[in-house]
CSV table of C-alpha atoms in Angstrom, one decimal:
chain,number,residue,atom,x,y,z
A,1,MET,CA,-26.6,56.7,-12.9
A,2,GLU,CA,-26.8,54.8,-9.6
A,3,TYR,CA,-29.2,55.2,-6.8
A,4,LEU,CA,-29.1,54.6,-3.1
A,5,ILE,CA,-31.7,55.5,-0.5
A,6,GLY,CA,-32.1,55.0,3.2
A,7,ILE,CA,-34.9,55.8,5.7
A,8,GLN,CA,-34.6,55.6,9.4
A,9,GLY,CA,-37.7,54.6,11.3
A,10,PRO,CA,-38.4,54.4,15.1
A,11,ASP,CA,-36.9,51.0,15.4
A,12,PHE,CA,-35.7,50.0,11.9
A,13,VAL,CA,-33.7,51.3,9.0
A,14,LEU,CA,-35.0,50.7,5.4
A,15,VAL,CA,-32.5,50.8,2.6
A,16,ALA,CA,-32.7,50.3,-1.2
A,17,ALA,CA,-30.2,50.3,-4.0
A,18,ASP,CA,-30.6,49.9,-7.8
A,19,ASN,CA,-29.3,46.8,-9.5
A,20,VAL,CA,-27.5,48.0,-12.5
A,21,ALA,CA,-23.8,47.5,-13.1
A,22,ALA,CA,-23.0,49.7,-16.1
A,23,SER,CA,-19.9,50.2,-18.3
A,24,SER,CA,-20.3,53.5,-20.1
A,25,ILE,CA,-23.6,53.2,-21.9
A,26,ILE,CA,-24.1,49.4,-21.7
A,27,GLN,CA,-25.8,47.7,-18.7
A,28,MET,CA,-23.5,44.8,-18.1
A,29,LYS,CA,-25.6,43.4,-15.3
A,30,HIS,CA,-29.1,44.1,-14.1
A,31,ASP,CA,-29.1,42.0,-10.9
A,32,TYR,CA,-26.0,43.4,-9.2
A,33,ASP,CA,-26.1,43.8,-5.4
A,34,LYS,CA,-24.6,47.0,-4.1
A,35,MET,CA,-25.1,46.2,-0.4
A,36,PHE,CA,-22.2,44.8,1.6
A,37,LYS,CA,-22.9,43.1,4.9
A,38,LEU,CA,-20.4,44.4,7.5
A,39,SER,CA,-21.9,42.5,10.4
A,40,GLU,CA,-25.2,41.0,11.6
A,41,LYS,CA,-26.8,44.4,11.8
A,42,ILE,CA,-24.8,46.7,9.6
A,43,LEU,CA,-25.1,47.2,5.9
A,44,LEU,CA,-22.8,49.3,3.7
A,45,LEU,CA,-24.3,50.6,0.4
A,46,CYS,CA,-21.7,51.7,-2.0
A,47,VAL,CA,-21.8,53.4,-5.4
A,48,GLY,CA,-19.2,55.2,-7.5
A,49,GLU,CA,-16.3,54.4,-9.8
A,50,ALA,CA,-16.2,50.8,-11.1
A,51,GLY,CA,-13.4,49.1,-9.3
A,52,ASP,CA,-13.2,51.5,-6.3
A,53,THR,CA,-16.6,50.5,-4.9
A,54,VAL,CA,-15.9,46.8,-4.5
A,55,GLN,CA,-12.3,47.3,-3.4
A,56,PHE,CA,-13.1,49.9,-0.8
A,57,ALA,CA,-16.3,48.2,0.5
A,58,GLU,CA,-14.6,44.8,0.8
A,59,TYR,CA,-11.7,46.4,2.6
A,60,ILE,CA,-14.0,48.0,5.1
A,61,GLN,CA,-16.0,44.7,5.4
A,62,LYS,CA,-12.9,42.6,6.1
A,63,ASN,CA,-11.6,45.1,8.7
A,64,VAL,CA,-14.9,45.2,10.6
A,65,GLN,CA,-14.9,41.4,10.7
A,66,LEU,CA,-11.3,41.4,11.8
A,67,TYR,CA,-12.2,43.8,14.7
A,68,LYS,CA,-14.8,41.3,15.8
A,69,MET,CA,-12.3,38.4,15.7
A,70,ARG,CA,-9.7,40.3,17.6
A,71,ASN,CA,-11.9,41.8,20.3
A,72,GLY,CA,-14.8,39.4,20.6
A,73,TYR,CA,-17.5,42.0,20.0
A,74,GLU,CA,-18.7,43.9,17.0
A,75,LEU,CA,-18.2,47.5,16.1
A,76,SER,CA,-21.3,49.7,16.5
A,77,PRO,CA,-22.7,51.3,13.4
A,78,ALA,CA,-21.4,54.7,14.5
A,79,ALA,CA,-17.9,53.4,15.1
A,80,ALA,CA,-18.0,51.6,11.8
A,81,ALA,CA,-19.1,54.8,10.0
A,82,ASN,CA,-16.4,56.8,11.6
A,83,PHE,CA,-13.8,54.1,10.7
A,84,THR,CA,-15.0,54.2,7.1
A,85,ARG,CA,-14.9,58.0,7.0
A,86,LYS,CA,-11.3,58.0,8.4
A,87,ASN,CA,-10.2,55.6,5.7
A,88,LEU,CA,-11.8,57.7,2.9
A,89,ALA,CA,-10.2,60.8,4.3
A,90,ASP,CA,-6.7,59.1,4.5
A,91,TYR,CA,-6.9,58.0,0.9
A,92,LEU,CA,-8.4,61.3,-0.3
A,93,ARG,CA,-5.1,63.2,-0.3
A,94,SER,CA,-3.0,60.2,-1.4
A,95,ARG,CA,-2.2,59.4,-5.0
A,96,THR,CA,-5.1,56.9,-5.1
A,97,PRO,CA,-8.3,58.4,-3.8
A,98,TYR,CA,-11.4,56.3,-3.8
A,99,HIS,CA,-14.3,57.8,-5.6
A,100,VAL,CA,-17.2,56.2,-3.8
A,101,ASN,CA,-20.5,57.4,-2.2
A,102,LEU,CA,-21.8,55.5,0.7
A,103,LEU,CA,-24.7,54.9,3.0
A,104,LEU,CA,-24.1,53.0,6.1
A,105,ALA,CA,-27.2,51.6,7.9
A,106,GLY,CA,-27.2,49.7,11.1
A,107,TYR,CA,-29.0,48.9,14.3
A,108,ASP,CA,-27.2,49.4,17.6
A,109,ASP,CA,-28.6,47.5,20.6
A,110,THR,CA,-28.1,50.5,22.9
A,111,ASP,CA,-28.6,53.4,20.5
A,112,GLY,CA,-31.2,52.0,18.2
A,113,PRO,CA,-31.3,52.4,14.4
A,114,GLY,CA,-28.8,54.7,12.6
A,115,LEU,CA,-28.3,55.9,9.1
A,116,PHE,CA,-25.0,57.5,8.0
A,117,TYR,CA,-24.4,59.4,4.8
A,118,MET,CA,-20.8,59.6,3.4
A,119,ASP,CA,-19.5,60.9,0.2
A,120,TYR,CA,-16.3,60.7,-1.8
A,121,LEU,CA,-14.9,63.8,-0.1
A,122,SER,CA,-15.3,61.9,3.2
A,123,SER,CA,-18.0,63.9,4.7
A,124,LEU,CA,-20.1,62.1,7.3
A,125,ALA,CA,-23.6,62.9,8.5
A,126,LYS,CA,-26.0,61.0,10.6
A,127,ALA,CA,-29.4,61.6,9.1
A,128,PRO,CA,-33.0,60.3,9.4
A,129,PHE,CA,-33.2,59.9,5.6
A,130,ALA,CA,-30.5,60.1,2.9
A,131,ALA,CA,-30.0,59.3,-0.8
A,132,HIS,CA,-27.4,59.3,-3.5
A,133,GLY,CA,-28.3,59.8,-7.2
A,134,TYR,CA,-31.5,60.5,-9.0
A,135,GLY,CA,-34.3,58.1,-8.2
A,136,LEU,CA,-37.0,59.5,-10.4
A,137,ASN,CA,-38.8,56.9,-12.3
A,138,LYS,CA,-41.1,58.4,-14.8
A,139,ARG,CA,-39.3,61.6,-15.6
A,140,PHE,CA,-35.6,60.7,-15.7
A,141,ILE,CA,-34.1,59.9,-19.0
A,142,LEU,CA,-32.3,56.8,-17.7
A,143,ASN,CA,-34.7,54.4,-16.1
A,144,LEU,CA,-33.4,52.1,-13.4
A,145,PRO,CA,-35.3,48.8,-13.9
A,146,SER,CA,-35.1,47.2,-10.4
A,147,PHE,CA,-34.1,47.8,-6.8
A,148,THR,CA,-33.0,45.6,-4.0
A,149,VAL,CA,-34.7,46.5,-0.7
A,150,ARG,CA,-33.5,45.5,2.8
A,151,LEU,CA,-34.7,46.2,6.3
A,152,ILE,CA,-32.5,46.3,9.4
A,153,ASP,CA,-34.1,46.0,12.8
A,154,LYS,CA,-33.2,44.4,16.2
A,155,GLU,CA,-33.5,41.0,14.6
A,156,GLY,CA,-31.0,41.6,12.0
A,157,ILE,CA,-31.1,42.2,8.2
A,158,HIS,CA,-34.1,41.1,6.2
A,159,ASP,CA,-34.5,40.9,2.5
A,160,LEU,CA,-37.7,42.5,1.2
A,161,GLU,CA,-39.3,42.0,-2.2
A,162,LYS,CA,-37.3,43.3,-5.1
A,163,LEU,CA,-38.9,46.3,-6.7
A,164,THR,CA,-39.2,46.1,-10.5
A,165,HIS,CA,-40.6,49.0,-12.5
A,166,GLY,CA,-41.0,47.2,-15.8
A,167,ALA,CA,-42.4,48.8,-18.9
A,168,LYS,CA,-45.6,50.0,-17.2
B,1,MET,CA,29.6,35.9,-12.7
B,2,ALA,CA,30.3,35.6,-16.4
B,3,LEU,CA,26.6,35.5,-17.2
B,4,GLU,CA,26.1,38.7,-15.3
B,5,ASP,CA,28.8,40.4,-17.3
B,6,ILE,CA,27.4,39.3,-20.6
B,7,CYS,CA,23.9,40.4,-19.7
B,8,ASN,CA,25.4,43.7,-18.6
B,9,LEU,CA,23.7,43.3,-15.2
B,10,ARG,CA,26.6,44.7,-13.3
B,11,ASN,CA,25.7,48.3,-14.2
B,12,SER,CA,22.0,47.9,-13.9
B,13,CYS,CA,20.0,48.0,-10.8
B,14,LEU,CA,19.3,44.3,-11.0
B,15,HIS,CA,22.8,43.8,-9.7
B,16,GLN,CA,21.7,45.3,-6.4
B,17,ASN,CA,19.4,42.4,-5.8
B,18,TRP,CA,22.3,39.9,-5.5
B,19,LEU,CA,23.8,42.0,-2.9
B,20,PRO,CA,21.2,43.0,-0.4
B,21,ALA,CA,22.7,46.5,-0.2
B,22,SER,CA,19.7,48.5,-1.3
B,23,PRO,CA,16.3,47.0,-0.7
B,24,ALA,CA,14.8,50.1,-2.2
B,25,THR,CA,15.9,49.4,-5.8
B,26,SER,CA,15.1,45.7,-5.6
B,27,PHE,CA,11.7,46.7,-4.4
B,28,LEU,CA,11.1,48.6,-7.6
B,29,MET,CA,11.8,45.6,-9.8
B,30,THR,CA,9.7,43.4,-7.6
B,31,ASP,CA,6.7,45.6,-7.7
B,32,CYS,CA,6.3,45.2,-11.5
B,33,TYR,CA,5.3,41.6,-11.1
B,34,ASN,CA,4.7,40.9,-7.4
B,35,LEU,CA,1.7,42.9,-6.5
B,36,GLY,CA,3.4,45.2,-4.1
B,37,LEU,CA,4.2,42.5,-1.6
B,38,LYS,CA,6.6,43.3,1.2
B,39,GLY,CA,10.3,42.6,0.6
B,40,PRO,CA,12.1,41.5,-2.5
B,41,LYS,CA,11.3,38.1,-3.7
B,42,LYS,CA,14.4,36.0,-3.4
B,43,SER,CA,13.0,32.9,-5.1
B,44,GLN,CA,13.0,30.1,-2.6
B,45,ARG,CA,12.1,27.7,-5.4
B,46,ASN,CA,14.8,28.1,-7.9
B,47,ASN,CA,18.1,27.6,-6.1
B,48,GLU,CA,17.9,31.0,-4.4
B,49,VAL,CA,18.2,32.8,-7.7
B,50,PRO,CA,16.4,36.1,-7.3
B,51,LEU,CA,13.2,36.2,-9.4
B,52,GLN,CA,14.4,39.5,-10.9
B,53,PHE,CA,17.1,37.6,-12.8
B,54,PHE,CA,14.4,36.1,-15.0
B,55,ILE,CA,13.4,39.5,-16.2
B,56,PRO,CA,15.6,40.8,-19.0
B,57,PRO,CA,17.5,44.0,-18.0
B,58,LEU,CA,15.6,47.1,-19.1
B,59,LEU,CA,17.2,49.5,-21.4
B,60,ASN,CA,16.8,52.6,-19.3
B,61,SER,CA,17.3,50.9,-16.0
B,62,THR,CA,19.4,53.7,-14.6
B,63,SER,CA,16.4,55.9,-14.5
B,64,PHE,CA,14.9,53.5,-12.0
B,65,LEU,CA,17.7,54.2,-9.5
B,66,ASN,CA,16.5,57.7,-9.0
B,67,ARG,CA,12.9,56.8,-8.4
B,68,SER,CA,11.7,56.4,-4.8
B,69,PRO,CA,10.0,53.2,-4.0
B,70,SER,CA,7.0,55.1,-2.7
B,71,SER,CA,6.1,56.1,-6.2
B,72,TYR,CA,5.8,52.4,-7.2
B,73,PHE,CA,3.8,51.7,-4.1
B,74,GLN,CA,1.2,54.2,-5.0
B,75,GLY,CA,0.9,52.7,-8.4
B,76,ASN,CA,2.4,55.8,-10.1
B,77,PRO,CA,4.1,54.6,-13.3
B,78,PRO,CA,7.3,56.0,-14.7
B,79,VAL,CA,7.2,58.3,-17.8
B,80,THR,CA,4.1,57.6,-19.9
B,81,VAL,CA,5.3,57.0,-23.4
B,82,ARG,CA,3.2,58.8,-26.0
B,83,ARG,CA,1.6,56.4,-28.5
B,84,PRO,CA,2.4,57.2,-32.2
B,85,PHE,CA,-1.2,56.4,-33.2
B,86,PRO,CA,-4.6,56.7,-31.4
B,87,LEU,CA,-5.6,53.5,-29.6
B,88,SER,CA,-9.0,52.1,-30.3
B,89,HIS,CA,-10.3,49.0,-28.7
B,90,GLY,CA,-11.8,47.4,-31.7
B,91,THR,CA,-13.0,44.0,-31.1
B,92,THR,CA,-16.1,41.9,-30.5
B,93,THR,CA,-15.9,39.2,-27.8
B,94,LEU,CA,-18.7,37.5,-26.1
B,95,GLY,CA,-19.4,34.7,-23.7
B,96,PHE,CA,-22.6,33.2,-22.3
B,97,VAL,CA,-23.7,30.3,-20.1
B,98,PHE,CA,-26.3,27.7,-21.0
B,99,GLN,CA,-27.3,24.2,-20.0
B,100,GLY,CA,-24.4,22.7,-22.0
B,101,GLY,CA,-21.7,24.7,-20.5
B,102,VAL,CA,-20.1,28.0,-21.5
B,103,ILE,CA,-19.5,29.4,-25.0
B,104,ALA,CA,-16.8,32.0,-25.7
B,105,ALA,CA,-16.6,33.6,-29.1
B,106,ALA,CA,-14.5,36.4,-30.6
B,107,ASP,CA,-13.5,38.0,-33.9
B,108,THR,CA,-9.9,38.0,-35.0
B,109,ARG,CA,-9.1,41.5,-36.1
B,110,ALA,CA,-6.5,43.6,-34.4
B,111,SER,CA,-6.8,47.2,-35.4
B,112,ALA,CA,-4.4,50.1,-34.8
B,113,GLY,CA,-6.4,53.2,-35.6
B,114,GLY,CA,-7.7,52.7,-39.2
B,115,LEU,CA,-5.2,50.0,-40.0
B,116,VAL,CA,-5.9,46.3,-39.7
B,117,ALA,CA,-2.7,45.4,-37.9
B,118,CYS,CA,-3.4,41.7,-38.0
B,119,PRO,CA,-6.4,39.9,-39.4
B,120,GLU,CA,-5.7,36.6,-37.6
B,121,VAL,CA,-5.2,37.3,-33.9
B,122,GLU,CA,-6.3,34.8,-31.2
B,123,LYS,CA,-8.4,36.7,-28.8
B,124,ILE,CA,-9.4,33.7,-26.8
B,125,ASN,CA,-6.6,32.0,-25.0
B,126,PRO,CA,-6.8,29.0,-22.6
B,127,ILE,CA,-5.4,29.6,-19.1
B,128,HIS,CA,-5.6,26.0,-18.2
B,129,SER,CA,-7.5,22.9,-19.2
B,130,HIS,CA,-10.8,24.2,-17.8
B,131,LEU,CA,-10.5,28.0,-18.0
B,132,VAL,CA,-10.5,30.2,-21.0
B,133,VAL,CA,-10.1,34.0,-21.2
B,134,THR,CA,-11.3,36.3,-24.0
B,135,SER,CA,-9.4,39.5,-24.3
B,136,SER,CA,-10.2,43.0,-25.5
B,137,GLY,CA,-8.6,46.4,-25.1
B,138,SER,CA,-5.0,46.9,-25.9
B,139,GLY,CA,-3.5,43.8,-27.5
B,140,ALA,CA,-0.1,44.1,-25.8
B,141,ASP,CA,-1.6,44.6,-22.4
B,142,CYS,CA,-3.9,41.7,-22.8
B,143,MET,CA,-1.2,39.3,-23.9
B,144,LEU,CA,1.0,40.3,-21.0
B,145,TRP,CA,-1.7,40.0,-18.4
B,146,GLU,CA,-2.9,36.7,-19.7
B,147,ARG,CA,0.6,35.4,-19.3
B,148,ILE,CA,0.9,36.8,-15.9
B,149,LEU,CA,-2.4,35.3,-14.9
B,150,THR,CA,-1.4,31.9,-16.4
B,151,ARG,CA,1.8,32.0,-14.4
B,152,GLU,CA,0.1,32.9,-11.1
B,153,ILE,CA,-2.5,30.2,-11.6
B,154,ARG,CA,0.1,27.6,-12.3
B,155,LEU,CA,2.1,28.7,-9.3
B,156,TYR,CA,-1.0,28.4,-7.1
B,157,GLN,CA,-1.7,25.0,-8.5
B,158,LEU,CA,1.9,23.8,-7.7
B,159,ARG,CA,1.9,25.3,-4.3
B,160,HIS,CA,-1.5,24.3,-3.1
B,161,LYS,CA,-2.1,21.1,-5.1
B,162,ARG,CA,-5.5,22.2,-6.4
B,163,CYS,CA,-6.9,24.5,-9.0
B,164,LEU,CA,-7.9,28.0,-7.9
B,165,SER,CA,-11.6,28.6,-8.4
B,166,ILE,CA,-12.8,31.0,-11.1
B,167,SER,CA,-13.9,33.7,-8.7
B,168,GLY,CA,-10.6,33.4,-7.0
B,169,THR,CA,-8.8,33.7,-10.3
B,170,ALA,CA,-10.9,36.8,-11.1
B,171,LYS,CA,-10.2,38.3,-7.7
B,172,LEU,CA,-6.5,37.7,-8.1
B,173,LEU,CA,-6.5,39.3,-11.5
B,174,SER,CA,-8.5,42.2,-10.3
B,175,PHE,CA,-6.1,42.9,-7.4
B,176,MET,CA,-3.1,42.5,-9.7
B,177,LEU,CA,-4.5,45.2,-12.0
B,178,HIS,CA,-5.5,47.5,-9.2
B,179,PRO,CA,-2.1,49.3,-8.8
B,180,PHE,CA,-2.3,50.2,-12.5
B,181,LYS,CA,-5.7,51.8,-12.2
B,182,GLY,CA,-5.6,55.3,-13.7
B,183,THR,CA,-2.7,54.5,-16.0
B,184,ASP,CA,-3.1,53.7,-19.6
B,185,VAL,CA,-3.3,49.9,-19.1
B,186,CYS,CA,-6.4,48.8,-20.8
B,187,VAL,CA,-7.6,45.2,-20.5
B,188,ALA,CA,-11.1,43.8,-20.4
B,189,LEU,CA,-11.0,40.1,-19.9
B,190,THR,CA,-13.8,37.7,-19.6
B,191,LEU,CA,-12.9,34.5,-17.7
B,192,CYS,CA,-15.0,31.5,-18.9
B,193,GLY,CA,-14.8,28.6,-16.6
B,194,TRP,CA,-15.9,25.0,-16.4
B,195,ASP,CA,-18.5,25.3,-13.6
B,196,LYS,CA,-20.7,27.6,-15.7
B,197,GLU,CA,-19.2,30.7,-14.4
B,198,LEU,CA,-18.5,33.8,-16.4
B,199,ILE,CA,-16.6,36.7,-14.9
B,200,TYR,CA,-15.7,40.0,-16.5
B,201,VAL,CA,-12.6,41.7,-15.2
B,202,CYS,CA,-11.4,45.1,-16.5
B,203,SER,CA,-8.5,47.3,-15.8
B,204,ASP,CA,-10.8,50.0,-14.4
B,205,GLY,CA,-11.3,47.6,-11.5
B,206,ALA,CA,-14.7,46.2,-12.3
B,207,ARG,CA,-15.3,42.6,-11.6
B,208,LEU,CA,-18.7,41.2,-12.5
B,209,GLN,CA,-20.1,37.8,-12.5
B,210,GLY,CA,-22.9,37.0,-14.9
B,211,ASN,CA,-24.5,34.8,-17.4
B,212,ILE,CA,-23.8,36.8,-20.6
B,213,PHE,CA,-21.1,39.3,-21.4
B,214,SER,CA,-20.0,41.0,-24.5
B,215,VAL,CA,-17.0,43.3,-24.7
B,216,GLY,CA,-15.6,45.6,-27.2
B,217,SER,CA,-16.6,48.1,-29.9
B,218,GLY,CA,-18.9,45.5,-31.5
B,219,SER,CA,-20.6,44.5,-28.3
B,220,PRO,CA,-23.8,46.5,-28.7
B,221,TYR,CA,-24.5,44.7,-31.9
B,222,ALA,CA,-23.6,41.3,-30.4
B,223,TYR,CA,-25.9,42.1,-27.4
B,224,GLY,CA,-28.7,42.8,-29.7
B,225,VAL,CA,-28.6,39.3,-31.2
B,226,LEU,CA,-27.8,37.5,-28.0
B,227,ASP,CA,-30.4,39.2,-25.8
B,228,ARG,CA,-33.1,38.3,-28.2
B,229,GLU,CA,-32.4,34.6,-28.6
B,230,LEU,CA,-30.4,33.4,-25.6
B,231,SER,CA,-32.1,31.0,-23.3
B,232,TRP,CA,-30.8,28.4,-20.8
B,233,SER,CA,-32.2,25.4,-22.7
B,234,LEU,CA,-30.4,25.8,-26.0
B,235,SER,CA,-28.7,22.8,-27.4
B,236,ASN,CA,-25.0,22.8,-28.1
B,237,GLU,CA,-25.4,23.4,-31.8
B,238,GLU,CA,-28.0,26.1,-31.3
B,239,ALA,CA,-25.7,27.9,-28.8
B,240,ILE,CA,-22.7,27.7,-31.1
B,241,SER,CA,-24.7,29.0,-34.1
B,242,LEU,CA,-26.1,31.8,-31.9
B,243,ALA,CA,-22.6,32.8,-30.9
B,244,ARG,CA,-21.4,32.7,-34.5
B,245,GLU,CA,-24.4,34.8,-35.6
B,246,ALA,CA,-23.8,37.4,-32.9
B,247,VAL,CA,-20.2,37.8,-33.8
B,248,PHE,CA,-21.0,37.9,-37.5
B,249,ARG,CA,-23.6,40.6,-37.1
B,250,ALA,CA,-21.2,42.6,-34.9
B,251,THR,CA,-18.4,42.3,-37.5
B,252,HIS,CA,-20.8,43.3,-40.3
B,253,ARG,CA,-21.6,46.6,-38.6
B,254,ASP,CA,-18.5,47.4,-36.6
B,255,ALA,CA,-15.5,48.5,-38.7
B,256,TYR,CA,-13.0,47.5,-36.0
B,257,SER,CA,-14.2,43.8,-35.8
B,258,GLY,CA,-14.0,41.3,-38.6
B,259,ASN,CA,-12.1,38.6,-40.5
B,260,ASN,CA,-12.8,35.3,-38.7
B,261,VAL,CA,-14.6,34.0,-35.7
B,262,ASP,CA,-13.1,31.8,-33.0
B,263,LEU,CA,-15.4,29.7,-30.9
B,264,PHE,CA,-14.6,27.8,-27.7
B,265,HIS,CA,-17.0,25.5,-25.8
B,266,ILE,CA,-16.1,24.9,-22.2
B,267,THR,CA,-17.7,22.0,-20.3
B,268,ALA,CA,-16.9,20.0,-17.2
B,269,GLN,CA,-14.5,18.0,-19.3
B,270,GLY,CA,-12.5,21.0,-20.4
B,271,TRP,CA,-12.5,23.4,-23.3
B,272,HIS,CA,-12.9,22.4,-26.9
B,273,GLN,CA,-12.0,24.8,-29.8
B,274,ARG,CA,-14.0,24.9,-33.0
B,275,LYS,CA,-12.2,25.4,-36.2
B,276,ARG,CA,-11.7,29.1,-37.1
B,277,GLU,CA,-14.3,30.2,-39.6
B,278,ASN,CA,-13.9,33.0,-42.1
B,279,LEU,CA,-16.8,35.3,-41.9
B,280,LYS,CA,-16.4,36.3,-45.5
B,281,GLU,CA,-18.1,33.0,-46.5
B,282,GLU,CA,-20.8,33.6,-43.9
B,283,TYR,CA,-21.4,37.0,-45.5
B,284,TYR,CA,-21.8,35.7,-49.0
B,285,ARG,CA,-24.1,33.0,-47.8
B,286,ASP,CA,-26.2,35.6,-46.0
B,287,MET,CA,-26.3,37.8,-49.2
B,288,LYS,CA,-27.4,34.9,-51.3
B,289,LYS,CA,-30.2,34.1,-48.8
B,290,ARG,CA,-31.4,37.6,-48.9
B,291,ALA,CA,-31.3,37.7,-52.7
B,292,LYS,CA,-33.3,34.5,-52.8
B,293,LYS,CA,-35.9,36.1,-50.4
B,294,VAL,CA,-36.2,39.1,-52.6
B,295,GLU,CA,-36.6,36.8,-55.7
B,296,GLU,CA,-39.3,34.9,-53.9
B,297,ARG,CA,-41.2,38.0,-52.9
B,298,LYS,CA,-41.0,39.4,-56.5
B,299,ARG,CA,-42.2,36.0,-57.8
B,300,MET,CA,-45.2,35.9,-55.4
B,301,ALA,CA,-46.1,39.5,-56.2
B,302,ASN,CA,-46.0,38.7,-60.0
B,303,GLU,CA,-48.2,35.6,-59.5
B,304,LEU,CA,-50.7,37.6,-57.5
B,305,ASP,CA,-50.8,40.2,-60.3
B,306,THR,CA,-51.3,37.6,-63.0
B,307,HIS,CA,-54.1,36.0,-60.9
B,308,ASN,CA,-55.8,39.4,-60.6
């Protein structure tokens, strides 16, 4: 079970994701990064079906970068979120829907920090805090061993210390 | 053309490709192998012979004429053929990275349901001199996709005068498999490359880079042995014997893995294959060792008794 969480502060957004890449019951990797950098101040966190996550997230990532190359300026987080949602919605009723749950976190120079929650049915909500999955640590039957944590503020994206709940 | 007549191409949709009358049908054939690229590939490299000509005509090619190209675009396959037996993906393959390069090991049993279809399959195949791929899942699918990958890598090498990197190879394979996601194609390949990279690609779409991977029904048992003793600083001999031990333990407990163990060692100089070893001997050696231990223990217990 995968976990994403985001919290919007007054001038920052804090996001964390677990680090497990699993294939049925086996953990194939325990240092897997689920965050995709869309631009200097926008992060896309993506969980869901195995191949869909990387394919979809990379597709969005490359398109956002293409926008910057074509137009000379970057997409704002709200614009990127709406673009992502539109793509999800377009694929939803095709033969190949993408089963992915997303959190998009970014800092806009005019609007400030923003956190957007999207799910595989292409719903979109701007929220002060949002999560996907079960993040319980002591009570859940499947324990997630470690989490990557990142902070976005007006300076950009900062890596924070990795959280590891070992056998405590 | 006489050759066309002999191959019975005139009546099949392949004939359409010579005459650009219906781009739709030529599109269908292209999509099988050409990743959904736009336009039929009219081979510029082989005297303008369309690439489709190299594909043998399909038996029920007439059915393709009625299919719209959009169905191929979306990755929707034609009629799924029911398998006469239940498919089980019995195998143990593993790969890990250490200071001396990369080790790839696999068993050699191909099972079809409860039958050992072949006790001497090669599950590790080289792609080129510095890249080796271990396969698991459906045997036929793996063989096909390995060949397709080898072809694409070779073409890349000829076109760009350099080898594609391992992560590039993995990405290429992953994108080639993507149209078949959701169908019954089942391949789980681990690419083991010269610059200490190990990438797992599977037909679900997963593409993971890591230091240790084990795939197949015997993988939990192999992981158990590997996770305990693997470290970066193993010597070559230690790494090889660890890989052998892991495969041996997996084949001991997993019914769908067995027979022999294949070992490849990949370094910057290329891959090197060890002689295939029959695990039956390993098993007897192991049994003898255990029997000896039990004897020892009995003897020591007796001695203690006599002392007391």
